[in-house]
Short mmCIF file of C-alpha atoms and ligand atoms in Angstrom, two decimals:
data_model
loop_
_atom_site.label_atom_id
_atom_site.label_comp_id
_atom_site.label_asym_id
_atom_site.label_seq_id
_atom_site.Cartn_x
_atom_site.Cartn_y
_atom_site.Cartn_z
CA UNK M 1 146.04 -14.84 -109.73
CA UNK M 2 146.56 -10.89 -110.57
CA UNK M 3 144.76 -9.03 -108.03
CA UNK M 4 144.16 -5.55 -107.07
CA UNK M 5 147.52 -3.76 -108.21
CA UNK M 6 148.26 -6.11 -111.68
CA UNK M 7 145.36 -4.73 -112.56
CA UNK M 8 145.73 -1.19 -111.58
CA UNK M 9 148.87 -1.52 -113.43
CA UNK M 10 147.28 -2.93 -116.49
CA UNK M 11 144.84 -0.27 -116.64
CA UNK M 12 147.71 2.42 -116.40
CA UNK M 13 150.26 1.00 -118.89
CA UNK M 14 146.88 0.30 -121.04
CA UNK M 15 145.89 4.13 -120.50
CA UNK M 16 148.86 4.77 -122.82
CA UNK M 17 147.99 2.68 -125.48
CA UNK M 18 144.37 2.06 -125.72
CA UNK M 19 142.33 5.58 -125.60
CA UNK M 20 141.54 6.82 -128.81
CA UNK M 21 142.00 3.98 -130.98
CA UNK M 22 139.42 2.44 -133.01
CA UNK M 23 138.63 -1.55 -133.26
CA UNK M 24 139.00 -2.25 -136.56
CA UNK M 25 138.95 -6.25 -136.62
CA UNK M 26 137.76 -8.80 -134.11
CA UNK M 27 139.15 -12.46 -133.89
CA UNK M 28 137.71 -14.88 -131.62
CA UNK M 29 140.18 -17.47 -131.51
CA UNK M 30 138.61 -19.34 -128.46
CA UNK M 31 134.61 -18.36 -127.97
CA UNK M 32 134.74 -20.27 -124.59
CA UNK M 33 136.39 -16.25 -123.31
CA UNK M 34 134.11 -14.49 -124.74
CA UNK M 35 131.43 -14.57 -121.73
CA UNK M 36 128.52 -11.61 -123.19
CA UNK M 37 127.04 -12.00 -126.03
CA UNK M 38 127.51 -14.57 -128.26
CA UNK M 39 130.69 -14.34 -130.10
CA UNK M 40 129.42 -13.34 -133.00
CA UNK M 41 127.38 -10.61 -131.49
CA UNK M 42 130.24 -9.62 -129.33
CA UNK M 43 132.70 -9.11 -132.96
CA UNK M 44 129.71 -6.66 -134.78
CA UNK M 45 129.20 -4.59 -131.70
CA UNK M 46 132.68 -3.88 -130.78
CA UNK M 47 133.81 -3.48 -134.68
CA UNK M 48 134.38 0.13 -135.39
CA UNK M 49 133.76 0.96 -131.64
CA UNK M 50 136.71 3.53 -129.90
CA UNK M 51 138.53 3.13 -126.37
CA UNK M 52 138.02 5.67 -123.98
CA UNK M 53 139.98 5.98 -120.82
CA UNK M 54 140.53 2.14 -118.77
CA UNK M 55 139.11 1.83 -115.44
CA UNK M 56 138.76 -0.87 -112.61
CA UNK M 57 136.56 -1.86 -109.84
CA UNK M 58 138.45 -4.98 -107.77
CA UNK M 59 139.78 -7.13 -110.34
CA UNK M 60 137.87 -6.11 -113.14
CA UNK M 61 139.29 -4.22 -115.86
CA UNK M 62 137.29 -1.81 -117.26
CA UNK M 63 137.46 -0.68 -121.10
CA UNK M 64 134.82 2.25 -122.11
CA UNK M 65 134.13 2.46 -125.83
CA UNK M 66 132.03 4.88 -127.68
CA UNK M 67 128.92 4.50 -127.97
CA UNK M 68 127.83 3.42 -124.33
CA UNK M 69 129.42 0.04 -124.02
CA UNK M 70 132.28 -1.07 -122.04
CA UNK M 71 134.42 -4.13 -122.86
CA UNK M 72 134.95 -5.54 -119.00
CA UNK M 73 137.89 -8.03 -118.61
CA UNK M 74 138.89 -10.54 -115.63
CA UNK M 75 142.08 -12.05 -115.92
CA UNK M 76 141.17 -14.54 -113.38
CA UNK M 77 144.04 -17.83 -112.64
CA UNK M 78 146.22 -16.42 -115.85
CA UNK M 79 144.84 -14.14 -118.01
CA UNK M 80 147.27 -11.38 -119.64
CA UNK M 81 145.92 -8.91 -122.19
CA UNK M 82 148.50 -6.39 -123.62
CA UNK M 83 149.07 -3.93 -126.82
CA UNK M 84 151.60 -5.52 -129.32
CA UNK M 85 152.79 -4.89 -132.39
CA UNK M 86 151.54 -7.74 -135.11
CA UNK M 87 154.68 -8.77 -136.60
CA UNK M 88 155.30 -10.29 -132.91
CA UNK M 89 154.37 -13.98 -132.79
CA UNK M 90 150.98 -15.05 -131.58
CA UNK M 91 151.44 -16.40 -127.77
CA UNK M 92 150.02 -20.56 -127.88
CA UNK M 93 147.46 -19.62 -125.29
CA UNK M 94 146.00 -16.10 -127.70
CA UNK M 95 142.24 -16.61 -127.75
CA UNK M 96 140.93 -13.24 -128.68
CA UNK M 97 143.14 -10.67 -130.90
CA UNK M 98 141.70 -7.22 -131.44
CA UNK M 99 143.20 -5.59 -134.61
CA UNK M 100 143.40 -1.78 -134.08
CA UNK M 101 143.42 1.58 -136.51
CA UNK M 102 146.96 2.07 -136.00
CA UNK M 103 148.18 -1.54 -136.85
CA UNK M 104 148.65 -2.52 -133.54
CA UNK M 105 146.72 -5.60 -131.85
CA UNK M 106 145.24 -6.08 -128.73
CA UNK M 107 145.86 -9.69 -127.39
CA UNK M 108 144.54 -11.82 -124.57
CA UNK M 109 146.28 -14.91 -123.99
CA UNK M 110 145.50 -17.51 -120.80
CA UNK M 111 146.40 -20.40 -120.63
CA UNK M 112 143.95 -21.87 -118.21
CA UNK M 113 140.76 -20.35 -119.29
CA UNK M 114 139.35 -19.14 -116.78
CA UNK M 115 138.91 -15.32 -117.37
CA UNK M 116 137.07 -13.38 -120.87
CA UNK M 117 135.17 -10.60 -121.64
CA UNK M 118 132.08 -9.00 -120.64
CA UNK M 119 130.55 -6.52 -123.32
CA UNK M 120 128.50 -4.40 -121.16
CA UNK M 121 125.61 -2.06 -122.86
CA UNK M 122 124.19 0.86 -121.29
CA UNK M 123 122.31 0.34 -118.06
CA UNK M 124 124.87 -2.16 -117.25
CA UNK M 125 123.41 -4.68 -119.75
CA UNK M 126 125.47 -8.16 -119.64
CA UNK M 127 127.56 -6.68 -116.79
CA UNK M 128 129.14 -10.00 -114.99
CA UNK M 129 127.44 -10.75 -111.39
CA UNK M 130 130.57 -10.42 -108.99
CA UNK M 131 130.64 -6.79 -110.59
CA UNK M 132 127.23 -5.56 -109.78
CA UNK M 133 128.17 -7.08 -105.96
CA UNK M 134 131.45 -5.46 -105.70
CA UNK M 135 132.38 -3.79 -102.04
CA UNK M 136 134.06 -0.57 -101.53
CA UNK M 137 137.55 0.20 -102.90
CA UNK M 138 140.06 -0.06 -100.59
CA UNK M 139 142.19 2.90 -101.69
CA UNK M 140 139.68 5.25 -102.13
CA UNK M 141 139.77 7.50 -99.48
CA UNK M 142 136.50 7.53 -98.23
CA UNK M 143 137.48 3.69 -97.01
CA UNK M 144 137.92 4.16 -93.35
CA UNK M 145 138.76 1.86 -90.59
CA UNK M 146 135.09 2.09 -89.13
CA UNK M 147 134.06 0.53 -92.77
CA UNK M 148 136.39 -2.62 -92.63
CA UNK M 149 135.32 -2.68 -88.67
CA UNK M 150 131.44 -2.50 -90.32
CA UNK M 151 132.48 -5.86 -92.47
CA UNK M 152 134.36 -7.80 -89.17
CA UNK M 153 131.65 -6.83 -86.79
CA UNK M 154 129.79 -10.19 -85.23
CA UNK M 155 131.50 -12.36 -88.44
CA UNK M 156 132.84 -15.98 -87.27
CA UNK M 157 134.56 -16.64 -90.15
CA UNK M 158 137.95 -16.36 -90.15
CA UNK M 159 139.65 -12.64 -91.18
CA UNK M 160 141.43 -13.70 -93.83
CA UNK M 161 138.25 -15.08 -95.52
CA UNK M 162 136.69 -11.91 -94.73
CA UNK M 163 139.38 -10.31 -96.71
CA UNK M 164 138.67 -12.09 -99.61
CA UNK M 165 135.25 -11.34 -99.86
CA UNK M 166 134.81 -9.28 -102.79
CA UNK M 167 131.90 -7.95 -101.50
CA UNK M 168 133.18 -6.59 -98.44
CA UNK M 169 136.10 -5.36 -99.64
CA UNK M 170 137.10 -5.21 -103.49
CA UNK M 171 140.09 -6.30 -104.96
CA UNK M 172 142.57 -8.71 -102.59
CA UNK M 173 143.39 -12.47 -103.11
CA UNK M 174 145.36 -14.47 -101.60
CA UNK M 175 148.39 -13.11 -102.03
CA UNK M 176 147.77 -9.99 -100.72
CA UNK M 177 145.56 -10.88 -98.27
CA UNK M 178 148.74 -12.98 -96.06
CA UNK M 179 150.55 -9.98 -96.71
CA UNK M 180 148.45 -7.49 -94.95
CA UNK M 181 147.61 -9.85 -92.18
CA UNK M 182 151.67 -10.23 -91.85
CA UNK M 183 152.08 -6.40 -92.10
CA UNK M 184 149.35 -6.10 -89.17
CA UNK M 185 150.68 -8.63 -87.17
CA UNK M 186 147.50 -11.01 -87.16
CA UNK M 187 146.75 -14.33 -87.24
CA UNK M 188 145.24 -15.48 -90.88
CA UNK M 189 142.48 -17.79 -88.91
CA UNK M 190 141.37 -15.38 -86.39
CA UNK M 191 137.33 -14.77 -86.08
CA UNK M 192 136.60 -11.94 -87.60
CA UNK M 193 134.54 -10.39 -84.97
CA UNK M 194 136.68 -10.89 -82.77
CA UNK M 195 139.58 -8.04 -83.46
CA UNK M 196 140.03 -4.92 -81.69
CA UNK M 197 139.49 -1.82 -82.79
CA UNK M 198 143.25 -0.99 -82.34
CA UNK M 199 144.19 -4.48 -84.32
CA UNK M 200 141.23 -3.65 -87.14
CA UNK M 201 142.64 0.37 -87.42
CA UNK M 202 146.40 -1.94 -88.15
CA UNK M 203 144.91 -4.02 -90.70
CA UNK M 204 143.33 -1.37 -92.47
CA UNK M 205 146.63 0.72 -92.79
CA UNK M 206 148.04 -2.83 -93.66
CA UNK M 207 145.84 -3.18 -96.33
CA UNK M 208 146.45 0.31 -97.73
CA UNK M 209 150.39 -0.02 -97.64
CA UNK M 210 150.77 -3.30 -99.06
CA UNK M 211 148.38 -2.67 -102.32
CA UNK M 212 150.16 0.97 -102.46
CA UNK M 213 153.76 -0.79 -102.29
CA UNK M 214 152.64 -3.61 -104.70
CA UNK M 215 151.72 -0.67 -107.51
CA UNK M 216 154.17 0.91 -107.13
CA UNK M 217 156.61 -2.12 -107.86
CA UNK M 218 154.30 -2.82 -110.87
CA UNK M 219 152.43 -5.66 -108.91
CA UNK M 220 153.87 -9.52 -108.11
CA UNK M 221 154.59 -11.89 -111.20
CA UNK M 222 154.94 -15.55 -110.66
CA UNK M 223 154.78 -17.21 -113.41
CA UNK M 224 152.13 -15.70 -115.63
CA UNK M 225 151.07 -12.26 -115.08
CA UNK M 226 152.05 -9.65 -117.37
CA UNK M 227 151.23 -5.91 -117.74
CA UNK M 228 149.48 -4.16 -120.77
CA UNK M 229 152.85 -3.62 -122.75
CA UNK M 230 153.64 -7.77 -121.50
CA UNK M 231 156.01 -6.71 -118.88
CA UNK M 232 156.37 -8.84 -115.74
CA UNK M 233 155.59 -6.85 -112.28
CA UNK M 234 158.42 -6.17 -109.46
CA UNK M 235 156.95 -7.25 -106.30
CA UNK M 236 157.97 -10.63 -105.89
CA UNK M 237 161.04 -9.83 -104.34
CA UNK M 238 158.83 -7.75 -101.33
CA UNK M 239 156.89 -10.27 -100.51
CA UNK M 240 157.29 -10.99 -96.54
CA UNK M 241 155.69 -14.19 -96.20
CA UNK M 242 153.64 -15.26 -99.23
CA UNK M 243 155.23 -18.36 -101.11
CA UNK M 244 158.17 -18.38 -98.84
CA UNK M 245 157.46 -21.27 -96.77
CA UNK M 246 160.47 -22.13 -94.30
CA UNK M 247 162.18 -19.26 -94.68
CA UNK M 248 163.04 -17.02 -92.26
CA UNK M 249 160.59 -14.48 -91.16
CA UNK M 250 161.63 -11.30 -91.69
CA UNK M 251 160.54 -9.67 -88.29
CA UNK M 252 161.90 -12.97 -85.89
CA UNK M 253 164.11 -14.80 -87.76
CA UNK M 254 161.43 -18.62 -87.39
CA UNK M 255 160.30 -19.94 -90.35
CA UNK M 256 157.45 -18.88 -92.11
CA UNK M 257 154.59 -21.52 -91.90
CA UNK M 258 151.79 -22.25 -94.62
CA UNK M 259 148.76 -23.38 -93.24
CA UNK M 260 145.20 -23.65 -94.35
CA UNK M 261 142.53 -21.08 -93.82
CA UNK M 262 139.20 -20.31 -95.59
CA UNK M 263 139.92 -23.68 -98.12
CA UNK M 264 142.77 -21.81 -99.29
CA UNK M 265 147.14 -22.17 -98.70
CA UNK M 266 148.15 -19.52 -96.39
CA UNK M 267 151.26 -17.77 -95.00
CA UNK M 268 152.31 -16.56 -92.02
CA UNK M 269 154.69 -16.25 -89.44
CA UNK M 270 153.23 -18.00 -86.00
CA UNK M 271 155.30 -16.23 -83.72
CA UNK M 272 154.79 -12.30 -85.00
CA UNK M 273 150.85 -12.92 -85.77
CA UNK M 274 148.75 -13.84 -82.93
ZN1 ZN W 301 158.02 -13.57 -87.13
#
């Protein structure tokens, strides 16, 4: 599932494509992605409309338009939206094709159907509910140590699930999640509560590093995630312990172990993460 940095790169490769240009012609292929409105309301509002600059906020793309609406995407399990050119063939999995003023088209393809699009109107109108509940950004700067500590503080729940928790801190999956718990040397099923302050000031830098190194290597594709201009990301090969179950661990040398914490598959290496 794209997290944190494939979206921050999707927003910056679709910075250079998307600002400025007008939506000329709306196709709903699939109305099950289109989450707010109705489809057909969501094709006359966003006709004629123009892209401002992208955003995000966690996982959520964010796609301003004149006129005091924003078009807010989630990729979710395998969502990929990117700027093509329409003489390319249509993708099986294209639900929703946006035809734009300077021929190109705007396509979102996913082939499990989980993610769509949010029309938001001003005041936040049809803005979906895990946006309005989003925690802090954890590469702003004014994220601090003492604010992750905040989130930890008296929690029972295991750290990685804390994490994950949108709404204590925005933007991490699984993925990179095991990463930063790797990177800080800490055990995935840990209570929460019950790190140090030296081990909590290690995951936070964790945190920062590995969503900093993950952008800047154009973020992790599997299988299905793709960038604005459909490019695969370059972090797979970086990855220190996520999917690489029995390999060697690239601190020790023991094999990497997948276990299960917080309901979900989870990496780690049990001699470097206590
Ligand atoms: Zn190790």
């Amino acid at each position: 599932m794209p997290e944190l940095p494939e979206v921050e790169t999707l927003r910056r490769t679709l910075a250079r494509r998307l600002p400025g240009r007008q939506v000329r012609r709306v196709d709903v292929i699939r109305p099950g992605q289109i989450r707010h409105p109705a489809p057909d309301a969501f094709r006359s509002a966003l006709t004629g409309r123009t892209f401002g600059e992208p955003g995000r906020r966690g996982k959520y793309l964010l796609l301003p338009l004149d006129g005091d609406r924003t078009l807010v995407c989630h990729l979710r399990m395998s969502g990929r939206l990117y700027v093509v050119s329409p003489e390319v063939p249509r993708a099986r999995h294209t639900h929703v094709v946006l035809g734009l003023d300077d021929g190109t088209e705007l396509r979102y393809e996913d082939q499990r159907t989980f993610g769509g699009f949010h029309l938001v109107g001003p005041g936040d109108e049809g803005a979906p509910a895990g946006l309005r509940t989003l925690g802090p950004e954890p590469l702003d700067p004014d994220w601090g140590p003492e604010q992750l500590a905040a989130e930890l503080k008296g929690r029972r729940a295991a750290v990685k699930a804390v994490l994950l928790d949108q709404r204590a801190v925005a933007g991490l999956g699984n993925i990179y999640a095991d990463e930063a718990l790797f990177r800080a040397g800490i055990h995935p099923a840990r209570p929460a509560g019950a790190l140090g302050g030296a081990e909590v000031e290690r995951l936070h830098r964790a945190v920062r590093e590995v969503l900093d190194n993950a952008i800047a290597r154009r973020g992790t594709t599997f299988s299905l995630y793709l960038d604005g201009e459909a490019r695969p990301g370059d972090f797979y090969s970086e990855l220190r312990v996520y999917d690489r179950e029995g390999e060697p661990c690239p601190r020790c040398g023991r094999p990497i172990a997948k276990i299960r914490v917080a309901g979900r598959g989870t990496h780690l290496c049990p001699r470097c993460q206590a």
